[in-house]
Amino acid sequence: ESYDPQPAVDGYKFQSGGILELLESLLDKFSKELAEAQEAESNQAHEFGLVELHLRNTIAKDTSDRHEKAQLRASKKAASAKAQG
């Protein structure tokens, strides 16, 4: 008897076709999900940056306003004290 490994190889290739298709479809699915997740993360980072910028500008403006009011109050108090003698 001679041993011919070819039929076993053909059978293996035939059986593995479904697995390869499954793996390729999973690769496509996961690639799309990864791209969507990366886009969502990028959008969230951009939104965070905008919120952070807005908050920093608001804090800077409020701090500036507070200093201006404190200086105005001090100058009015000094003028009042000077007027009272």
CSV table of C-alpha atoms in Angstrom, one decimal:
chain,number,residue,atom,x,y,z
A,1,GLU,CA,0.0,0.0,0.0
A,2,SER,CA,1.2,3.5,-0.7
A,3,TYR,CA,0.3,6.4,1.5
A,4,ASP,CA,-1.0,9.5,-0.3
A,5,PRO,CA,-1.3,12.5,2.0
A,6,GLN,CA,-3.1,14.6,-0.7
A,7,PRO,CA,-6.7,13.7,0.1
A,8,ALA,CA,-6.2,14.7,3.8
A,9,VAL,CA,-4.8,18.1,2.8
A,10,ASP,CA,-7.7,18.7,0.4
A,11,GLY,CA,-10.2,17.8,3.1
A,12,TYR,CA,-8.5,20.1,5.5
A,13,LYS,CA,-8.5,23.0,3.1
A,14,PHE,CA,-12.2,22.4,2.4
A,15,GLN,CA,-13.0,22.4,6.1
A,16,SER,CA,-11.0,25.5,6.9
A,17,GLY,CA,-12.8,27.7,4.3
A,18,GLY,CA,-15.6,28.5,6.7
A,19,ILE,CA,-13.2,29.3,9.5
A,20,LEU,CA,-11.2,31.6,7.3
A,21,GLU,CA,-14.4,33.4,6.2
A,22,LEU,CA,-15.5,33.7,9.8
A,23,LEU,CA,-12.1,35.1,10.8
A,24,GLU,CA,-12.1,37.6,7.9
A,25,SER,CA,-15.6,38.8,8.7
A,26,LEU,CA,-14.6,39.2,12.4
A,27,LEU,CA,-11.5,41.2,11.3
A,28,ASP,CA,-13.7,43.5,9.2
A,29,LYS,CA,-16.2,43.9,12.1
A,30,PHE,CA,-13.5,44.6,14.7
A,31,SER,CA,-11.7,46.9,12.4
A,32,LYS,CA,-14.9,49.0,11.9
A,33,GLU,CA,-15.6,48.9,15.7
A,34,LEU,CA,-12.0,50.1,16.4
A,35,ALA,CA,-12.3,52.9,13.8
A,36,GLU,CA,-15.6,54.0,15.4
A,37,ALA,CA,-14.2,53.8,18.9
A,38,GLN,CA,-11.1,55.8,17.9
A,39,GLU,CA,-13.3,58.5,16.2
A,40,ALA,CA,-15.6,58.7,19.3
A,41,GLU,CA,-12.5,59.1,21.5
A,42,SER,CA,-11.1,61.8,19.2
A,43,ASN,CA,-14.4,63.6,19.3
A,44,GLN,CA,-14.6,63.4,23.1
A,45,ALA,CA,-11.0,64.7,23.4
A,46,HIS,CA,-11.9,67.6,21.1
A,47,GLU,CA,-15.0,68.4,23.2
A,48,PHE,CA,-13.0,68.2,26.4
A,49,GLY,CA,-10.5,70.6,25.0
A,50,LEU,CA,-13.2,73.1,24.1
A,51,VAL,CA,-14.8,72.8,27.5
A,52,GLU,CA,-11.4,73.2,29.2
A,53,LEU,CA,-10.6,76.3,27.1
A,54,HIS,CA,-14.0,77.8,27.9
A,55,LEU,CA,-13.5,77.2,31.6
A,56,ARG,CA,-10.0,78.6,31.6
A,57,ASN,CA,-11.2,81.7,29.8
A,58,THR,CA,-14.2,82.1,32.2
A,59,ILE,CA,-11.9,81.8,35.2
A,60,ALA,CA,-9.4,84.3,33.7
A,61,LYS,CA,-12.3,86.8,33.0
A,62,ASP,CA,-13.9,86.3,36.4
A,63,THR,CA,-10.5,86.8,38.1
A,64,SER,CA,-9.8,89.9,36.1
A,65,ASP,CA,-13.3,91.3,36.9
A,66,ARG,CA,-12.8,90.6,40.6
A,67,HIS,CA,-9.4,92.4,40.6
A,68,GLU,CA,-11.0,95.4,38.8
A,69,LYS,CA,-13.8,95.6,41.3
A,70,ALA,CA,-11.4,95.3,44.2
A,71,GLN,CA,-9.3,98.2,42.8
A,72,LEU,CA,-12.4,100.3,42.2
A,73,ARG,CA,-13.7,99.6,45.7
A,74,ALA,CA,-10.3,100.5,47.1
A,75,SER,CA,-10.1,103.8,45.1
A,76,LYS,CA,-13.7,104.7,46.1
A,77,LYS,CA,-12.8,104.0,49.8
A,78,ALA,CA,-9.7,106.1,49.5
A,79,ALA,CA,-11.6,109.0,47.9
A,80,SER,CA,-14.3,108.8,50.6
A,81,ALA,CA,-11.7,108.8,53.3
A,82,LYS,CA,-10.0,111.8,51.7
A,83,ALA,CA,-13.3,113.6,51.4
A,84,GLN,CA,-14.2,113.0,55.0
A,85,GLY,CA,-10.9,114.4,56.0
